[in-house]
mmCIF file of N, CA and C in Angstrom:
data_model
loop_
_atom_site.group_PDB
_atom_site.id
_atom_site.type_symbol
_atom_site.label_atom_id
_atom_site.label_comp_id
_atom_site.label_asym_id
_atom_site.label_seq_id
_atom_site.Cartn_x
_atom_site.Cartn_y
_atom_site.Cartn_z
ATOM 1 N N MET A 8 29.843 38.162 -7.229
ATOM 2 C CA MET A 8 28.794 36.920 -6.721
ATOM 3 C C MET A 8 29.410 35.314 -6.916
ATOM 4 N N ALA A 9 28.748 34.138 -5.803
ATOM 5 C CA ALA A 9 29.299 33.251 -6.170
ATOM 6 C C ALA A 9 27.938 32.366 -6.322
ATOM 7 N N VAL A 10 27.282 31.698 -7.124
ATOM 8 C CA VAL A 10 26.133 30.954 -6.914
ATOM 9 C C VAL A 10 26.032 29.366 -6.720
ATOM 10 N N ALA A 11 25.493 28.619 -5.400
ATOM 11 C CA ALA A 11 25.299 28.519 -5.134
ATOM 12 C C ALA A 11 25.002 26.341 -6.732
ATOM 13 N N ALA A 12 25.679 25.701 -6.726
ATOM 14 C CA ALA A 12 25.221 24.735 -7.796
ATOM 15 C C ALA A 12 24.002 23.704 -7.205
ATOM 16 N N VAL A 13 23.272 23.494 -8.038
ATOM 17 C CA VAL A 13 22.310 22.638 -8.006
ATOM 18 C C VAL A 13 22.054 21.622 -8.194
ATOM 19 N N THR A 14 21.846 20.388 -7.207
ATOM 20 C CA THR A 14 22.269 18.833 -7.227
ATOM 21 C C THR A 14 20.719 18.539 -7.321
ATOM 22 N N THR A 15 21.169 16.994 -8.275
ATOM 23 C CA THR A 15 19.280 16.694 -9.140
ATOM 24 C C THR A 15 19.808 15.436 -8.732
ATOM 25 N N LYS A 16 20.579 15.190 -7.685
ATOM 26 C CA LYS A 16 20.965 13.165 -7.441
ATOM 27 C C LYS A 16 19.431 12.828 -6.498
ATOM 28 N N PRO A 17 19.169 11.769 -7.311
ATOM 29 C CA PRO A 17 17.883 11.149 -6.001
ATOM 30 C C PRO A 17 18.459 11.367 -3.920
ATOM 31 N N LEU A 18 17.508 11.701 -3.395
ATOM 32 C CA LEU A 18 17.671 10.931 -1.887
ATOM 33 C C LEU A 18 18.525 9.153 -1.833
ATOM 34 N N HIS A 19 17.340 8.910 -2.407
ATOM 35 C CA HIS A 19 18.181 7.189 -2.489
ATOM 36 C C HIS A 19 17.950 6.500 -3.057
ATOM 37 N N THR A 20 18.289 5.246 -3.484
ATOM 38 C CA THR A 20 17.475 4.724 -5.021
ATOM 39 C C THR A 20 16.398 4.003 -4.691
ATOM 40 N N PRO A 21 15.920 3.643 -5.977
ATOM 41 C CA PRO A 21 14.694 2.765 -5.849
ATOM 42 C C PRO A 21 14.528 1.543 -6.381
ATOM 43 N N LEU A 22 14.069 0.428 -4.787
ATOM 44 C CA LEU A 22 13.904 -0.649 -4.593
ATOM 45 C C LEU A 22 14.088 -1.667 -6.355
ATOM 46 N N LYS A 23 14.438 -2.472 -6.756
ATOM 47 C CA LYS A 23 14.470 -3.616 -7.594
ATOM 48 C C LYS A 23 13.660 -4.299 -7.982
ATOM 49 N N LYS A 24 12.674 -3.905 -9.006
ATOM 50 C CA LYS A 24 11.509 -4.760 -8.821
ATOM 51 C C LYS A 24 12.140 -6.043 -9.078
ATOM 52 N N ARG A 25 11.482 -7.317 -8.264
ATOM 53 C CA ARG A 25 11.736 -8.440 -8.476
ATOM 54 C C ARG A 25 10.862 -9.517 -8.347
ATOM 55 N N ARG A 26 10.677 -10.308 -10.060
ATOM 56 C CA ARG A 26 10.202 -11.490 -10.240
ATOM 57 C C ARG A 26 9.359 -12.669 -9.260
ATOM 58 N N LEU A 27 7.797 -13.084 -9.453
ATOM 59 C CA LEU A 27 7.193 -12.953 -8.116
ATOM 60 C C LEU A 27 7.913 -15.207 -7.868
ATOM 61 N N PRO A 28 8.031 -16.016 -7.112
ATOM 62 C CA PRO A 28 8.527 -17.233 -7.581
ATOM 63 C C PRO A 28 7.304 -18.442 -8.471
ATOM 64 N N ALA A 29 7.765 -18.892 -8.899
ATOM 65 C CA ALA A 29 6.949 -19.906 -9.889
ATOM 66 C C ALA A 29 6.273 -21.179 -9.055
ATOM 67 N N GLY A 30 5.330 -21.936 -9.397
ATOM 68 C CA GLY A 30 5.180 -22.793 -8.871
ATOM 69 C C GLY A 30 4.530 -22.634 -8.393
ATOM 70 N N ARG A 31 3.932 -21.303 -7.220
ATOM 71 C CA ARG A 31 3.088 -21.495 -6.185
ATOM 72 C C ARG A 31 2.229 -21.574 -6.560
ATOM 73 N N PRO A 32 0.528 -22.179 -6.154
ATOM 74 C CA PRO A 32 -0.682 -22.031 -6.398
ATOM 75 C C PRO A 32 -1.631 -19.792 -6.612
ATOM 76 N N ARG A 33 -2.150 -20.269 -7.510
ATOM 77 C CA ARG A 33 -2.603 -18.874 -7.392
ATOM 78 C C ARG A 33 -3.281 -18.134 -6.691
ATOM 79 N N GLU A 34 -4.057 -18.992 -4.975
ATOM 80 C CA GLU A 34 -3.915 -17.823 -4.175
ATOM 81 C C GLU A 34 -3.070 -17.377 -3.419
ATOM 82 N N TRP A 35 -1.849 -18.288 -3.536
ATOM 83 C CA TRP A 35 -0.943 -17.680 -3.348
ATOM 84 C C TRP A 35 -0.520 -15.989 -3.482
ATOM 85 N N TYR A 36 -0.283 -15.616 -5.236
ATOM 86 C CA TYR A 36 -0.179 -14.761 -6.232
ATOM 87 C C TYR A 36 -1.081 -13.398 -5.021
ATOM 88 N N VAL A 37 -2.783 -14.462 -4.696
ATOM 89 C CA VAL A 37 -3.670 -13.076 -4.773
ATOM 90 C C VAL A 37 -3.895 -12.805 -3.516
ATOM 91 N N SER A 38 -3.146 -13.890 -2.337
ATOM 92 C CA SER A 38 -2.718 -13.183 -1.149
ATOM 93 C C SER A 38 -2.169 -11.818 -1.213
ATOM 94 N N HIS A 39 -1.309 -12.244 -1.891
ATOM 95 C CA HIS A 39 0.701 -11.575 -1.820
ATOM 96 C C HIS A 39 0.144 -10.144 -2.026
ATOM 97 N N ASN A 40 -0.592 -9.869 -4.018
ATOM 98 C CA ASN A 40 -0.689 -8.723 -3.976
ATOM 99 C C ASN A 40 -1.702 -7.783 -3.156
ATOM 100 N N ARG A 41 -3.245 -8.763 -2.575
ATOM 101 C CA ARG A 41 -3.583 -8.064 -1.512
ATOM 102 C C ARG A 41 -2.935 -7.754 -0.677
ATOM 103 N N ARG A 42 -2.498 -8.437 0.014
ATOM 104 C CA ARG A 42 -1.512 -7.491 0.930
ATOM 105 C C ARG A 42 -0.501 -6.490 0.818
ATOM 106 N N LEU A 43 -0.332 -6.278 -0.423
ATOM 107 C CA LEU A 43 0.673 -4.769 -0.738
ATOM 108 C C LEU A 43 -0.336 -4.215 -1.327
ATOM 109 N N LYS A 44 -1.366 -4.739 -1.541
ATOM 110 C CA LYS A 44 -1.737 -3.444 -1.755
ATOM 111 C C LYS A 44 -2.486 -2.912 -0.787
ATOM 112 N N ALA A 45 -3.069 -3.487 0.855
ATOM 113 C CA ALA A 45 -3.348 -3.264 1.891
ATOM 114 C C ALA A 45 -2.281 -2.793 2.107
ATOM 115 N N MET A 46 -1.211 -2.875 2.291
ATOM 116 C CA MET A 46 -0.117 -1.825 2.510
ATOM 117 C C MET A 46 0.232 -0.502 2.181
ATOM 118 N N ARG A 47 -0.434 -0.422 1.010
ATOM 119 C CA ARG A 47 0.511 0.950 0.289
ATOM 120 C C ARG A 47 -1.169 1.585 1.170
ATOM 121 N N LEU A 48 -2.464 1.110 0.849
ATOM 122 C CA LEU A 48 -3.206 2.226 1.632
ATOM 123 C C LEU A 48 -2.924 2.683 2.663
ATOM 124 N N ALA A 49 -2.650 1.778 3.977
ATOM 125 C CA ALA A 49 -2.862 1.804 4.970
ATOM 126 C C ALA A 49 -1.931 3.451 5.072
ATOM 127 N N ILE A 50 -0.875 2.943 4.397
ATOM 128 C CA ILE A 50 0.601 3.631 4.007
ATOM 129 C C ILE A 50 0.521 5.077 4.488
ATOM 130 N N ALA A 51 -0.313 4.966 2.896
ATOM 131 C CA ALA A 51 -1.647 6.402 2.133
ATOM 132 C C ALA A 51 -2.024 6.978 3.637
ATOM 133 N N LEU A 52 -3.516 6.246 4.408
ATOM 134 C CA LEU A 52 -4.145 7.173 4.701
ATOM 135 C C LEU A 52 -3.131 6.879 5.774
ATOM 136 N N LEU A 53 -2.441 7.135 6.538
ATOM 137 C CA LEU A 53 -1.728 6.982 8.188
ATOM 138 C C LEU A 53 -0.790 8.548 7.640
ATOM 139 N N ASP A 54 -0.559 8.436 6.405
ATOM 140 C CA ASP A 54 -0.114 9.980 5.627
ATOM 141 C C ASP A 54 -1.377 11.040 5.831
ATOM 142 N N ALA A 55 -2.231 10.444 5.296
ATOM 143 C CA ALA A 55 -2.940 11.408 5.491
ATOM 144 C C ALA A 55 -4.078 12.451 7.019
ATOM 145 N N GLY A 56 -3.764 11.484 7.750
ATOM 146 C CA GLY A 56 -3.495 11.492 9.336
ATOM 147 C C GLY A 56 -4.700 10.731 9.534
ATOM 148 N N VAL A 57 -5.293 9.721 8.971
ATOM 149 C CA VAL A 57 -6.223 8.587 9.487
ATOM 150 C C VAL A 57 -5.523 7.532 10.365
ATOM 151 N N TYR A 58 -5.853 7.846 11.840
ATOM 152 C CA TYR A 58 -4.525 7.271 12.652
ATOM 153 C C TYR A 58 -6.024 5.986 13.404
ATOM 154 N N HIS A 59 -6.763 6.555 13.218
ATOM 155 C CA HIS A 59 -8.151 4.730 14.142
ATOM 156 C C HIS A 59 -8.947 4.288 12.954
ATOM 157 N N PRO A 60 -8.993 2.855 12.858
ATOM 158 C CA PRO A 60 -9.293 2.188 12.537
ATOM 159 C C PRO A 60 -10.950 2.690 12.128
ATOM 160 N N SER A 61 -11.929 3.336 13.112
ATOM 161 C CA SER A 61 -13.040 3.519 12.930
ATOM 162 C C SER A 61 -12.697 4.774 11.979
ATOM 163 N N SER A 62 -11.560 5.131 11.857
ATOM 164 C CA SER A 62 -12.017 6.598 10.825
ATOM 165 C C SER A 62 -12.622 6.034 8.989
ATOM 166 N N ALA A 63 -11.254 5.102 9.193
ATOM 167 C CA ALA A 63 -11.286 4.490 7.245
ATOM 168 C C ALA A 63 -12.149 2.988 7.218
ATOM 169 N N SER A 64 -13.191 4.397 6.832
ATOM 170 C CA SER A 64 -13.668 3.633 6.301
ATOM 171 C C SER A 64 -13.290 2.818 4.994
ATOM 172 N N ASN A 65 -15.493 2.156 4.597
ATOM 173 C CA ASN A 65 -14.821 1.752 2.883
ATOM 174 C C ASN A 65 -14.443 3.035 1.919
ATOM 175 N N ALA A 66 -15.386 3.552 2.187
ATOM 176 C CA ALA A 66 -14.838 4.960 1.106
ATOM 177 C C ALA A 66 -14.010 5.910 1.011
ATOM 178 N N ARG A 67 -13.780 6.226 2.224
ATOM 179 C CA ARG A 67 -12.495 6.759 2.794
ATOM 180 C C ARG A 67 -11.225 6.031 1.637
ATOM 181 N N ILE A 68 -11.079 4.237 1.815
ATOM 182 C CA ILE A 68 -10.033 3.906 1.538
ATOM 183 C C ILE A 68 -10.191 3.881 -0.457
ATOM 184 N N ARG A 69 -11.258 3.465 -0.737
ATOM 185 C CA ARG A 69 -11.299 3.915 -1.810
ATOM 186 C C ARG A 69 -11.261 4.911 -2.373
ATOM 187 N N THR A 70 -11.201 6.084 -1.722
ATOM 188 C CA THR A 70 -11.085 7.430 -2.443
ATOM 189 C C THR A 70 -9.132 7.429 -2.167
ATOM 190 N N ALA A 71 -9.082 6.877 -1.447
ATOM 191 C CA ALA A 71 -7.432 6.684 -1.132
ATOM 192 C C ALA A 71 -6.986 6.050 -1.889
ATOM 193 N N ALA A 72 -7.311 5.205 -3.139
ATOM 194 C CA ALA A 72 -6.878 3.820 -3.992
ATOM 195 C C ALA A 72 -6.833 5.137 -5.287
ATOM 196 N N GLU A 73 -8.261 5.199 -5.428
ATOM 197 C CA GLU A 73 -8.534 6.713 -6.476
ATOM 198 C C GLU A 73 -7.484 7.678 -6.831
ATOM 199 N N ARG A 74 -7.366 8.580 -5.254
ATOM 200 C CA ARG A 74 -5.385 9.146 -5.130
ATOM 201 C C ARG A 74 -4.187 8.555 -5.594
ATOM 202 N N LEU A 75 -4.269 7.206 -5.197
ATOM 203 C CA LEU A 75 -2.708 6.501 -5.092
ATOM 204 C C LEU A 75 -2.474 5.377 -7.194
ATOM 205 N N ALA A 76 -3.829 6.143 -7.992
ATOM 206 C CA ALA A 76 -4.190 5.343 -8.780
ATOM 207 C C ALA A 76 -3.816 3.821 -8.419
ATOM 208 N N VAL A 77 -4.436 3.411 -8.743
ATOM 209 C CA VAL A 77 -4.895 2.193 -7.975
ATOM 210 C C VAL A 77 -6.344 1.365 -8.019
ATOM 211 N N HIS A 78 -6.769 -0.208 -8.717
ATOM 212 C CA HIS A 78 -7.711 -0.447 -8.738
ATOM 213 C C HIS A 78 -8.314 -0.477 -7.437
ATOM 214 N N PRO A 79 -9.803 -0.078 -6.983
ATOM 215 C CA PRO A 79 -11.009 -0.116 -5.894
ATOM 216 C C PRO A 79 -10.818 -1.757 -5.110
ATOM 217 N N PRO A 80 -10.615 -0.838 -3.861
ATOM 218 C CA PRO A 80 -10.342 -2.852 -3.015
ATOM 219 C C PRO A 80 -11.430 -2.957 -2.869
ATOM 220 N N SER A 81 -11.434 -4.614 -2.766
ATOM 221 C CA SER A 81 -12.906 -4.849 -2.487
ATOM 222 C C SER A 81 -12.552 -5.402 -0.804
ATOM 223 N N ASP A 82 -14.351 -5.015 -0.441
ATOM 224 C CA ASP A 82 -14.385 -5.831 0.961
ATOM 225 C C ASP A 82 -13.782 -6.119 1.791
ATOM 226 N N THR A 83 -12.421 -7.262 1.733
ATOM 227 C CA THR A 83 -11.675 -8.223 2.305
ATOM 228 C C THR A 83 -10.676 -6.742 2.493
ATOM 229 N N THR A 84 -10.072 -6.395 1.281
ATOM 230 C CA THR A 84 -9.042 -5.650 1.197
ATOM 231 C C THR A 84 -9.043 -4.298 1.981
ATOM 232 N N CYS A 85 -10.145 -4.015 2.634
ATOM 233 C CA CYS A 85 -11.033 -2.361 3.391
ATOM 234 C C CYS A 85 -10.429 -3.441 4.396
ATOM 235 N N ARG A 86 -10.826 -4.418 4.603
ATOM 236 C CA ARG A 86 -10.384 -4.735 6.567
ATOM 237 C C ARG A 86 -9.418 -5.010 6.142
ATOM 238 N N MET A 87 -8.155 -5.465 5.793
ATOM 239 C CA MET A 87 -6.997 -5.719 6.154
ATOM 240 C C MET A 87 -6.317 -4.113 6.237
ATOM 241 N N VAL A 88 -6.912 -2.722 5.711
ATOM 242 C CA VAL A 88 -6.253 -2.117 5.400
ATOM 243 C C VAL A 88 -6.268 -1.687 6.932
ATOM 244 N N ARG A 89 -7.789 -1.123 7.439
ATOM 245 C CA ARG A 89 -7.694 -1.082 8.648
ATOM 246 C C ARG A 89 -7.362 -2.267 10.354
ATOM 247 N N ALA A 90 -7.191 -3.426 9.957
ATOM 248 C CA ALA A 90 -6.076 -3.969 10.181
ATOM 249 C C ALA A 90 -4.884 -3.755 10.726
ATOM 250 N N LEU A 91 -3.966 -3.506 9.673
ATOM 251 C CA LEU A 91 -2.526 -2.970 9.558
ATOM 252 C C LEU A 91 -2.696 -1.160 10.903
ATOM 253 N N ILE A 92 -4.054 -0.684 9.724
ATOM 254 C CA ILE A 92 -3.896 0.306 10.681
ATOM 255 C C ILE A 92 -3.969 0.230 12.408
ATOM 256 N N ARG A 93 -4.879 -0.454 13.191
ATOM 257 C CA ARG A 93 -4.944 -0.748 14.143
ATOM 258 C C ARG A 93 -3.642 -1.679 14.420
ATOM 259 N N TYR A 94 -2.955 -2.392 14.296
ATOM 260 C CA TYR A 94 -1.429 -2.384 14.473
ATOM 261 C C TYR A 94 -0.164 -2.152 14.332
ATOM 262 N N GLY A 95 -0.675 -1.261 12.866
ATOM 263 C CA GLY A 95 0.459 0.198 13.148
ATOM 264 C C GLY A 95 0.443 1.341 14.044
ATOM 265 N N ARG A 96 -0.711 1.898 15.093
ATOM 266 C CA ARG A 96 -0.438 3.147 15.801
ATOM 267 C C ARG A 96 0.810 2.548 16.913
#
């Protein structure tokens, strides 16, 4: 009886992280990281079935952040998440 071999190769190679460019004002780094966080949260909510910004309350977004082990987002970041969901449909 033949036994199938199981391969454990990953389906894709993970992206390598690159350093952020030096010499920018602090506000640029803050807004850059805020956009990345909002994007991660919007993707998680879309995967969870939240397709309308009206159903993405601050509490629901912060619960998603907790599941992703991310610091709770500010009100500004929550607004950005809703905007991304709005334009992602």
